[in-house]
CSV table of C-alpha atoms and ligand atoms in Angstrom, one decimal:
chain,number,residue,atom,x,y,z
A,1,UNK,CA,51.7,-80.2,-25.9
A,2,UNK,CA,48.6,-79.2,-27.9
A,3,UNK,CA,47.3,-75.9,-28.9
A,4,UNK,CA,44.8,-75.8,-26.0
A,5,UNK,CA,47.3,-76.5,-23.3
A,6,UNK,CA,47.0,-73.4,-21.0
A,7,UNK,CA,50.3,-74.4,-19.3
A,8,UNK,CA,52.1,-73.4,-22.6
A,9,UNK,CA,54.6,-70.6,-22.0
A,10,UNK,CA,57.1,-68.7,-24.1
A,11,UNK,CA,60.8,-68.8,-23.4
A,12,UNK,CA,61.2,-65.6,-21.4
A,13,UNK,CA,65.0,-65.7,-21.4
A,14,UNK,CA,65.2,-66.1,-25.2
A,15,UNK,CA,62.8,-63.2,-25.6
A,16,UNK,CA,64.9,-61.0,-23.3
A,17,UNK,CA,68.1,-62.0,-25.1
A,18,UNK,CA,66.6,-61.0,-28.4
A,19,UNK,CA,65.4,-57.6,-27.0
A,20,UNK,CA,68.9,-57.1,-25.6
A,21,UNK,CA,70.7,-57.9,-28.9
A,22,UNK,CA,68.4,-55.8,-31.0
A,23,UNK,CA,68.8,-53.0,-28.5
A,24,UNK,CA,72.5,-53.0,-29.2
A,25,UNK,CA,71.9,-52.1,-32.9
A,26,UNK,CA,72.0,-48.4,-33.2
A,27,UNK,CA,73.0,-48.0,-29.6
A,28,UNK,CA,74.6,-44.7,-28.4
A,29,UNK,CA,75.6,-43.4,-25.0
A,30,UNK,CA,73.1,-40.8,-23.8
A,31,UNK,CA,75.0,-38.3,-21.6
A,32,UNK,CA,71.9,-36.9,-20.0
A,33,UNK,CA,70.4,-40.3,-19.1
A,34,UNK,CA,73.9,-41.8,-18.3
A,35,UNK,CA,73.0,-45.0,-20.1
A,36,UNK,CA,72.8,-46.4,-23.6
A,37,UNK,CA,69.9,-45.4,-25.8
A,38,UNK,CA,68.8,-46.5,-29.2
A,39,UNK,CA,68.9,-44.5,-32.4
A,40,UNK,CA,67.5,-46.4,-35.4
A,41,UNK,CA,65.7,-43.8,-37.4
A,42,UNK,CA,63.7,-45.3,-40.3
A,43,UNK,CA,65.6,-46.5,-43.3
A,44,UNK,CA,69.0,-45.4,-41.9
A,45,UNK,CA,71.8,-47.9,-42.0
A,46,UNK,CA,71.1,-48.7,-38.3
A,47,UNK,CA,67.5,-49.5,-39.1
A,48,UNK,CA,68.7,-51.8,-41.9
A,49,UNK,CA,71.1,-53.5,-39.6
A,50,UNK,CA,68.2,-54.1,-37.2
A,51,UNK,CA,66.1,-55.5,-40.0
A,52,UNK,CA,68.9,-57.8,-41.1
A,53,UNK,CA,69.4,-59.1,-37.6
A,54,UNK,CA,65.7,-59.8,-37.1
A,55,UNK,CA,65.0,-61.3,-40.5
A,56,UNK,CA,68.0,-63.6,-39.9
A,57,UNK,CA,66.2,-64.8,-36.8
A,58,UNK,CA,63.0,-65.1,-38.7
A,59,UNK,CA,64.5,-67.3,-41.4
A,60,UNK,CA,66.3,-69.4,-38.7
A,61,UNK,CA,62.8,-70.0,-37.3
A,62,UNK,CA,61.6,-71.3,-40.6
A,63,UNK,CA,59.6,-68.3,-41.7
A,64,UNK,CA,59.3,-67.2,-45.3
A,65,UNK,CA,60.2,-63.5,-45.4
A,66,UNK,CA,58.7,-61.1,-47.9
A,67,UNK,CA,58.5,-57.3,-48.2
A,68,UNK,CA,55.9,-55.0,-49.7
A,69,UNK,CA,56.3,-51.9,-51.8
A,70,UNK,CA,57.1,-49.6,-48.9
A,71,UNK,CA,59.5,-52.0,-47.2
A,72,UNK,CA,57.1,-53.5,-44.6
A,73,UNK,CA,58.3,-57.0,-43.7
A,74,UNK,CA,56.0,-60.1,-43.4
A,75,UNK,CA,57.5,-63.3,-42.1
A,76,UNK,CA,55.1,-66.2,-42.6
A,77,UNK,CA,54.8,-69.5,-40.7
A,78,UNK,CA,52.7,-72.0,-42.7
A,79,UNK,CA,49.3,-73.1,-41.4
A,80,UNK,CA,47.4,-76.3,-42.1
A,81,UNK,CA,45.3,-74.2,-44.4
A,82,UNK,CA,47.8,-72.0,-46.3
A,83,UNK,CA,45.1,-70.4,-48.4
A,84,UNK,CA,43.6,-69.0,-45.2
A,85,UNK,CA,44.3,-65.4,-44.3
A,86,UNK,CA,47.1,-65.2,-41.7
A,87,UNK,CA,46.9,-64.2,-38.1
A,88,UNK,CA,49.3,-61.2,-38.1
A,89,UNK,CA,51.4,-60.1,-35.1
A,90,UNK,CA,54.1,-57.4,-35.1
A,91,UNK,CA,55.0,-53.8,-34.7
A,92,UNK,CA,58.0,-51.7,-35.7
A,93,UNK,CA,61.8,-51.6,-35.0
A,94,UNK,CA,62.5,-48.2,-36.3
A,95,UNK,CA,62.9,-45.8,-33.4
A,96,UNK,CA,63.0,-42.1,-32.4
A,97,UNK,CA,66.5,-40.6,-32.1
A,98,UNK,CA,66.6,-41.0,-28.3
A,99,UNK,CA,64.8,-44.3,-27.8
A,100,UNK,CA,64.8,-47.2,-25.4
A,101,UNK,CA,64.9,-50.9,-26.3
A,102,UNK,CA,61.2,-51.8,-26.0
A,103,UNK,CA,59.0,-49.4,-28.1
A,104,UNK,CA,57.9,-51.5,-31.1
A,105,UNK,CA,60.6,-54.2,-30.6
A,106,UNK,CA,58.6,-56.0,-28.0
A,107,UNK,CA,55.8,-56.5,-30.5
A,108,UNK,CA,58.1,-57.8,-33.3
A,109,UNK,CA,60.3,-60.0,-31.1
A,110,UNK,CA,57.4,-61.1,-29.1
A,111,UNK,CA,55.7,-62.3,-32.3
A,112,UNK,CA,58.9,-64.1,-33.2
A,113,UNK,CA,59.0,-65.7,-29.8
A,114,UNK,CA,55.4,-67.0,-30.3
A,115,UNK,CA,56.6,-68.7,-33.5
A,116,UNK,CA,59.7,-70.1,-31.8
A,117,UNK,CA,57.5,-71.5,-29.0
A,118,UNK,CA,55.2,-73.2,-31.5
A,119,UNK,CA,58.2,-74.6,-33.3
A,120,UNK,CA,59.6,-75.9,-29.9
A,121,UNK,CA,56.3,-77.8,-29.3
A,122,UNK,CA,55.6,-78.9,-32.8
A,123,UNK,CA,52.3,-77.1,-32.9
A,124,UNK,CA,50.6,-76.4,-36.2
A,125,UNK,CA,47.9,-73.8,-36.5
A,126,UNK,CA,45.0,-73.8,-39.0
A,127,UNK,CA,45.7,-70.3,-40.2
A,128,UNK,CA,49.2,-69.2,-41.2
A,129,UNK,CA,50.9,-66.8,-38.8
A,130,UNK,CA,52.7,-63.7,-40.0
A,131,UNK,CA,55.2,-61.6,-38.0
A,132,UNK,CA,55.2,-58.0,-39.4
A,133,UNK,CA,57.8,-55.2,-39.2
A,134,UNK,CA,56.3,-51.9,-40.4
A,135,UNK,CA,58.4,-49.1,-41.9
A,136,UNK,CA,58.7,-45.7,-40.2
A,137,UNK,CA,56.1,-46.2,-37.5
A,138,UNK,CA,57.6,-43.3,-35.5
A,139,UNK,CA,57.5,-40.6,-38.1
A,140,UNK,CA,60.6,-39.2,-36.5
A,141,UNK,CA,62.6,-39.0,-39.8
A,142,UNK,CA,60.0,-38.6,-42.6
A,143,UNK,CA,57.5,-36.6,-40.6
A,144,UNK,CA,54.3,-38.7,-40.5
A,145,UNK,CA,53.8,-41.5,-38.1
A,146,UNK,CA,52.6,-45.1,-38.9
A,147,UNK,CA,53.8,-44.5,-42.5
A,148,UNK,CA,54.4,-48.1,-43.5
A,149,UNK,CA,51.2,-49.6,-41.9
A,150,UNK,CA,49.2,-46.7,-43.3
A,151,UNK,CA,50.4,-47.7,-46.8
A,152,UNK,CA,49.7,-51.4,-46.0
A,153,UNK,CA,46.2,-50.5,-45.0
A,154,UNK,CA,45.6,-48.1,-47.9
A,155,UNK,CA,45.2,-44.8,-45.9
A,156,UNK,CA,48.4,-43.4,-47.5
A,157,UNK,CA,49.1,-43.8,-51.2
A,158,UNK,CA,52.4,-45.5,-52.1
A,159,UNK,CA,53.6,-42.6,-54.3
A,160,UNK,CA,52.8,-40.1,-51.6
A,161,UNK,CA,54.7,-42.1,-49.1
A,162,UNK,CA,57.8,-42.5,-51.4
A,163,UNK,CA,57.8,-38.8,-52.0
A,164,UNK,CA,58.1,-37.9,-48.3
A,165,UNK,CA,61.4,-36.3,-47.4
A,166,UNK,CA,63.5,-36.0,-44.3
A,167,UNK,CA,65.1,-32.8,-43.0
A,168,UNK,CA,67.9,-33.2,-45.5
A,169,UNK,CA,65.5,-33.6,-48.4
A,170,UNK,CA,66.2,-37.3,-48.8
A,171,UNK,CA,63.0,-39.2,-49.9
A,172,UNK,CA,61.5,-42.4,-48.6
A,173,UNK,CA,61.6,-43.8,-52.1
A,174,UNK,CA,65.3,-43.1,-52.6
A,175,UNK,CA,66.1,-44.8,-49.3
A,176,UNK,CA,63.9,-47.8,-50.1
A,177,UNK,CA,65.7,-48.1,-53.4
A,178,UNK,CA,69.2,-47.6,-51.9
A,179,UNK,CA,68.6,-50.5,-49.5
A,180,UNK,CA,66.7,-52.6,-52.0
A,181,UNK,CA,63.7,-52.7,-49.7
A,182,UNK,CA,60.8,-52.0,-52.2
A,183,UNK,CA,59.5,-55.5,-52.3
A,184,UNK,CA,57.0,-57.3,-54.5
A,185,UNK,CA,54.0,-57.5,-52.1
A,186,UNK,CA,51.4,-55.2,-53.4
A,187,UNK,CA,49.8,-52.5,-51.2
A,188,UNK,CA,47.2,-52.2,-49.8
A,189,UNK,CA,47.9,-55.8,-48.5
A,190,UNK,CA,45.4,-58.6,-48.4
A,191,UNK,CA,43.5,-58.4,-45.2
A,192,UNK,CA,44.8,-60.5,-42.4
A,193,UNK,CA,42.4,-62.8,-40.5
A,194,UNK,CA,43.2,-60.7,-37.4
A,195,UNK,CA,46.0,-58.5,-36.0
A,196,UNK,CA,47.5,-58.4,-32.5
A,197,UNK,CA,50.3,-56.1,-31.2
A,198,UNK,CA,52.0,-56.3,-27.9
A,199,UNK,CA,53.6,-53.0,-26.8
A,200,UNK,CA,55.0,-51.3,-23.8
A,201,UNK,CA,52.4,-48.8,-22.5
A,202,UNK,CA,54.7,-45.7,-22.7
A,203,UNK,CA,52.7,-44.1,-19.8
A,204,UNK,CA,52.1,-44.4,-16.1
A,205,UNK,CA,48.7,-46.1,-15.9
A,206,UNK,CA,49.6,-49.8,-15.5
A,207,UNK,CA,52.5,-49.3,-13.2
A,208,UNK,CA,50.5,-46.9,-11.0
A,209,UNK,CA,47.9,-49.6,-10.5
A,210,UNK,CA,50.4,-52.4,-10.4
A,211,UNK,CA,48.5,-54.1,-13.2
A,212,UNK,CA,50.2,-56.7,-15.3
A,213,UNK,CA,48.3,-56.4,-18.6
A,214,UNK,CA,46.7,-53.5,-20.4
A,215,UNK,CA,43.6,-54.4,-22.5
A,216,UNK,CA,43.8,-51.7,-25.1
A,217,UNK,CA,40.4,-50.2,-26.0
A,218,UNK,CA,41.7,-48.2,-28.9
A,219,UNK,CA,44.1,-45.4,-30.0
A,220,UNK,CA,43.4,-41.7,-29.6
A,221,UNK,CA,43.3,-39.2,-32.5
A,222,UNK,CA,46.7,-37.6,-33.6
A,223,UNK,CA,47.2,-34.4,-35.5
A,224,UNK,CA,50.7,-33.1,-36.3
A,225,UNK,CA,51.3,-29.6,-37.7
A,226,UNK,CA,54.4,-27.8,-38.9
A,227,UNK,CA,54.3,-24.0,-38.4
A,228,UNK,CA,56.7,-21.8,-40.3
A,229,UNK,CA,56.8,-18.3,-38.8
A,230,UNK,CA,58.4,-15.4,-40.7
A,231,UNK,CA,59.1,-12.1,-39.0
A,232,UNK,CA,62.0,-9.7,-39.5
A,233,UNK,CA,65.6,-9.9,-38.2
A,234,UNK,CA,66.6,-6.9,-36.1
A,235,UNK,CA,69.3,-5.8,-33.7
A,236,UNK,CA,68.4,-6.8,-30.2
A,237,UNK,CA,69.7,-3.6,-28.7
A,238,UNK,CA,68.9,-0.9,-31.3
A,239,UNK,CA,65.4,-1.9,-32.4
A,240,UNK,CA,62.5,-0.6,-30.4
A,241,UNK,CA,59.6,-2.9,-29.5
A,242,UNK,CA,57.2,-1.2,-32.0
A,243,UNK,CA,59.4,-2.0,-35.0
A,244,UNK,CA,59.9,-5.7,-34.1
A,245,UNK,CA,58.4,-8.6,-35.9
A,246,UNK,CA,59.6,-11.2,-33.6
A,247,UNK,CA,59.2,-14.8,-34.9
A,248,UNK,CA,60.5,-16.2,-31.6
A,249,UNK,CA,57.9,-14.3,-29.6
A,250,UNK,CA,55.1,-15.5,-32.0
A,251,UNK,CA,56.2,-19.1,-31.4
A,252,UNK,CA,56.2,-18.6,-27.7
A,253,UNK,CA,52.7,-17.1,-27.7
A,254,UNK,CA,51.4,-20.1,-29.7
A,255,UNK,CA,53.0,-22.5,-27.2
A,256,UNK,CA,51.5,-20.8,-24.2
A,257,UNK,CA,48.1,-20.7,-25.9
A,258,UNK,CA,48.2,-24.4,-26.6
A,259,UNK,CA,48.9,-25.0,-22.9
A,260,UNK,CA,46.0,-22.8,-21.9
A,261,UNK,CA,43.7,-24.8,-24.2
A,262,UNK,CA,44.8,-28.1,-22.5
A,263,UNK,CA,44.4,-26.6,-19.0
A,264,UNK,CA,41.0,-25.1,-19.9
A,265,UNK,CA,39.3,-28.5,-20.1
A,266,UNK,CA,37.2,-27.2,-22.9
A,267,UNK,CA,38.7,-29.8,-25.4
A,268,UNK,CA,38.2,-32.9,-23.4
A,269,UNK,CA,41.5,-34.8,-22.7
A,270,UNK,CA,43.5,-32.8,-25.3
A,271,UNK,CA,47.2,-33.0,-25.1
A,272,UNK,CA,49.4,-30.5,-27.0
A,273,UNK,CA,53.2,-30.6,-27.4
A,274,UNK,CA,55.6,-28.3,-29.2
A,275,UNK,CA,58.4,-30.8,-29.5
A,276,UNK,CA,60.6,-29.0,-31.9
A,277,UNK,CA,61.3,-25.2,-32.2
A,278,UNK,CA,64.1,-23.8,-34.2
A,279,UNK,CA,64.7,-20.0,-34.3
A,280,UNK,CA,66.7,-18.4,-37.1
A,281,UNK,CA,69.4,-17.1,-36.9
A,282,UNK,CA,69.2,-18.4,-33.3
A,283,UNK,CA,71.8,-15.8,-31.9
A,284,UNK,CA,71.6,-14.0,-28.7
A,285,UNK,CA,71.7,-10.4,-30.1
A,286,UNK,CA,69.3,-10.8,-33.1
A,287,UNK,CA,65.5,-10.7,-32.9
A,288,UNK,CA,64.5,-14.0,-34.5
A,289,UNK,CA,63.6,-13.6,-38.2
A,290,UNK,CA,62.1,-17.1,-38.5
A,291,UNK,CA,60.9,-19.8,-36.3
A,292,UNK,CA,59.9,-23.4,-37.2
A,293,UNK,CA,57.8,-25.3,-34.7
A,294,UNK,CA,56.0,-28.6,-34.6
A,295,UNK,CA,52.7,-29.1,-32.8
A,296,UNK,CA,51.6,-32.6,-31.7
A,297,UNK,CA,47.9,-32.8,-30.7
A,298,UNK,CA,46.3,-35.9,-29.2
A,299,UNK,CA,42.7,-36.4,-28.2
A,300,UNK,CA,40.5,-39.5,-27.7
A,301,UNK,CA,37.5,-37.5,-28.9
A,302,UNK,CA,37.4,-36.6,-32.6
A,303,UNK,CA,35.0,-33.7,-32.2
A,304,UNK,CA,37.1,-32.1,-29.4
A,305,UNK,CA,40.2,-32.6,-31.6
A,306,UNK,CA,38.4,-30.7,-34.4
A,307,UNK,CA,37.6,-27.9,-32.0
A,308,UNK,CA,41.1,-27.7,-30.9
A,309,UNK,CA,42.4,-27.6,-34.4
A,310,UNK,CA,40.0,-24.8,-35.3
A,311,UNK,CA,40.9,-22.8,-32.2
A,312,UNK,CA,44.6,-23.2,-32.9
A,313,UNK,CA,44.0,-21.8,-36.4
A,314,UNK,CA,42.2,-18.8,-34.8
A,315,UNK,CA,45.1,-18.4,-32.4
A,316,UNK,CA,47.6,-18.4,-35.3
A,317,UNK,CA,45.7,-15.6,-37.0
A,318,UNK,CA,45.6,-13.5,-33.8
A,319,UNK,CA,49.3,-14.0,-33.2
A,320,UNK,CA,50.1,-12.9,-36.8
A,321,UNK,CA,48.1,-9.7,-36.2
A,322,UNK,CA,49.6,-9.0,-32.8
A,323,UNK,CA,53.2,-9.5,-33.8
A,324,UNK,CA,53.2,-8.6,-37.5
A,325,UNK,CA,54.7,-12.0,-38.5
A,326,UNK,CA,53.3,-14.3,-41.2
A,327,UNK,CA,52.7,-18.0,-40.3
A,328,UNK,CA,52.1,-21.0,-42.6
A,329,UNK,CA,50.7,-24.1,-41.1
A,330,UNK,CA,50.9,-27.6,-42.6
A,331,UNK,CA,49.3,-30.7,-41.3
A,332,UNK,CA,51.9,-33.5,-41.5
A,333,UNK,CA,50.0,-36.3,-39.8
A,334,UNK,CA,46.3,-36.8,-39.1
A,335,UNK,CA,44.6,-40.0,-37.8
A,336,UNK,CA,41.1,-40.3,-36.2
A,337,UNK,CA,40.4,-42.1,-32.9
A,338,UNK,CA,40.4,-45.9,-33.5
A,339,UNK,CA,38.3,-48.3,-31.3
A,340,UNK,CA,39.3,-51.9,-31.3
A,341,UNK,CA,36.4,-54.4,-31.6
A,342,UNK,CA,35.0,-55.9,-28.4
A,343,UNK,CA,35.9,-59.3,-29.8
A,344,UNK,CA,39.6,-58.5,-29.6
A,345,UNK,CA,39.4,-56.6,-26.3
A,346,UNK,CA,37.5,-59.6,-24.8
A,347,UNK,CA,40.0,-62.1,-26.3
A,348,UNK,CA,43.0,-60.3,-24.7
A,349,UNK,CA,41.2,-59.9,-21.3
A,350,UNK,CA,40.1,-63.6,-21.3
A,351,UNK,CA,43.6,-64.9,-21.9
A,352,UNK,CA,45.2,-62.5,-19.4
A,353,UNK,CA,42.7,-63.7,-16.8
A,354,UNK,CA,43.2,-67.4,-17.7
A,355,UNK,CA,46.9,-66.9,-17.1
A,356,UNK,CA,46.1,-65.3,-13.7
A,357,UNK,CA,47.2,-61.8,-14.7
A,358,UNK,CA,45.5,-58.7,-13.4
A,359,UNK,CA,44.4,-56.5,-16.3
A,360,UNK,CA,42.7,-53.2,-16.9
A,361,UNK,CA,41.2,-51.6,-20.0
A,362,UNK,CA,42.8,-48.3,-21.3
A,363,UNK,CA,43.1,-46.2,-24.4
A,364,UNK,CA,46.5,-45.9,-25.9
A,365,UNK,CA,48.1,-42.5,-25.6
A,366,UNK,CA,50.6,-43.3,-28.3
A,367,UNK,CA,49.9,-44.1,-32.0
A,368,UNK,CA,50.5,-47.7,-33.1
A,369,UNK,CA,50.4,-49.8,-36.3
A,370,UNK,CA,47.4,-51.6,-34.9
A,371,UNK,CA,45.5,-48.4,-35.3
A,372,UNK,CA,46.1,-48.6,-39.1
A,373,UNK,CA,45.7,-52.4,-39.6
A,374,UNK,CA,42.4,-52.1,-37.7
A,375,UNK,CA,41.1,-50.8,-41.1
A,376,UNK,CA,41.8,-54.2,-42.6
A,377,UNK,CA,40.7,-56.7,-39.9
A,378,UNK,CA,39.8,-57.2,-36.3
A,379,UNK,CA,42.8,-55.8,-34.4
A,380,UNK,CA,43.8,-55.5,-30.8
A,381,UNK,CA,46.7,-54.6,-28.5
A,382,UNK,CA,48.2,-55.9,-25.3
A,383,UNK,CA,50.1,-53.5,-23.1
A,384,UNK,CA,52.8,-54.3,-20.6
A,385,UNK,CA,53.8,-51.8,-17.9
A,386,UNK,CA,56.8,-49.5,-18.2
A,387,UNK,CA,58.7,-48.5,-15.1
A,388,UNK,CA,59.7,-44.9,-14.0
A,389,UNK,CA,56.2,-43.5,-14.7
A,390,UNK,CA,56.3,-45.3,-18.0
A,391,UNK,CA,58.8,-43.0,-19.6
A,392,UNK,CA,59.3,-43.7,-23.3
A,393,UNK,CA,60.9,-42.2,-26.3
A,394,UNK,CA,63.9,-42.0,-24.0
A,395,UNK,CA,66.8,-44.3,-23.1
A,396,UNK,CA,65.2,-44.7,-19.6
A,397,UNK,CA,62.3,-46.6,-21.1
A,398,UNK,CA,62.2,-50.0,-19.2
A,399,UNK,CA,60.0,-53.0,-18.6
A,400,UNK,CA,61.0,-56.1,-16.8
A,401,UNK,CA,61.7,-59.6,-18.2
A,402,UNK,CA,58.7,-60.8,-16.3
A,403,UNK,CA,56.4,-58.1,-17.6
A,404,UNK,CA,57.5,-58.7,-21.2
A,405,UNK,CA,57.0,-62.4,-20.8
A,406,UNK,CA,53.5,-61.8,-19.4
A,407,UNK,CA,52.5,-59.8,-22.5
A,408,UNK,CA,53.9,-62.4,-24.9
A,409,UNK,CA,52.3,-65.3,-23.1
A,410,UNK,CA,49.0,-63.5,-23.5
A,411,UNK,CA,49.8,-62.9,-27.2
A,412,UNK,CA,50.7,-66.6,-27.6
A,413,UNK,CA,47.4,-67.9,-26.3
A,414,UNK,CA,45.3,-65.2,-28.0
A,415,UNK,CA,47.1,-66.1,-31.3
A,416,UNK,CA,46.5,-69.8,-30.8
A,417,UNK,CA,42.8,-69.1,-30.4
A,418,UNK,CA,42.6,-66.9,-33.4
A,419,UNK,CA,44.7,-69.2,-35.6
A,420,UNK,CA,42.9,-72.4,-34.6
A,421,UNK,CA,44.4,-75.8,-34.3
A,422,UNK,CA,45.9,-77.6,-37.3
A,423,UNK,CA,47.1,-80.6,-35.2
A,424,UNK,CA,43.8,-82.4,-34.9
B,1,LIG,O1,53.9,-40.7,-31.9
B,1,LIG,C1,53.5,-41.8,-31.5
B,1,LIG,O2,52.5,-41.8,-30.8
B,1,LIG,C2,54.1,-43.1,-31.9
B,1,LIG,O3,55.1,-43.3,-30.9
B,1,LIG,N1,54.7,-43.0,-33.2
B,2,LIG,MN1,55.7,-47.8,-30.9
B,3,LIG,MN1,57.1,-44.7,-30.4
């Protein structure tokens, strides 16, 4: 079979087996969901076990595996012209603490499946192909998302990345060193020829429209903040309202205000989430002295995001005044909206259509490594639908074997076009 044979397909069962096996690494039984979820926080032993499993498969597929200074993995398949910049595919295998088996893993194992399929058919491409695994894409442990790909692309400095700490004060650098993951590949990395990432949509759009492939236009802006509120502890029964400096109340007022901002429609398609709130001392009969809360803002429009950030700052000052607390606010992640080039959107759409798959264009609600690598080269994404309203960052996350194979078949043919033929 040659590079241009549109009947070429991946091995869907082999892909599904790989997803299943990787999904068992860091598995835990989630009581609420009543099924197994995945917990592979970045640079934990579970994440390392997942890396070892996948790099073993990569080497078995004949790939040369290297790592960069922040532990990103690059597994290279030689091309006819090895001096040429590689076509890169990939994503991440670190997960949030309550994950499913698809987020990130589909992009990495799908890239590996593309390589395995080319091996099966003895196809050589002109450009080398690299399958990448990026470190700490989720930001769930070290507090900023797309950390590894941002270092690879030069947005985050290596030293700043290594200095980031988790909630126990453990640094990225000490974890990289503990696992021997700080590799020799310099960052920022040499620009790939192009980058493509296949990912589960993580939302309801494709499944609602029964569409098989999402042609991703770009990624929306993300701003994460950590707010530390300090009030005054007081007896819940003996302290009159006028003497209270209730940190828990301040946190609640900010949460309600954020929801009002979203509902107002004055900030475009703003989304705001207070995902984490911890009161101290967190006891029934004590007015909270402190409260820590995280704010996750998303907006496809950079100007509307800036307005939302400014109005949140105003709200924080007003809540301080109204409740007598003090509030410090720290930005922990901030990425602008990213638009993928028409060339990559059109490439994905063309190959989905050639394969007879319905497709629609959409902007990604979630952040992705492609949003970072887009700073280095033409980048694009392929979405596959998720079931159950596209639930994600939850053990219920699910896509079907057929949908996953659809996405990776599109990836296969798009990569073949980008990498060119080395067989002729
Ligand atoms: O937060 C995100 O959008 C991504 O899942 N890290
Ligand atoms: Mn992801
Ligand atoms: Mn995610």
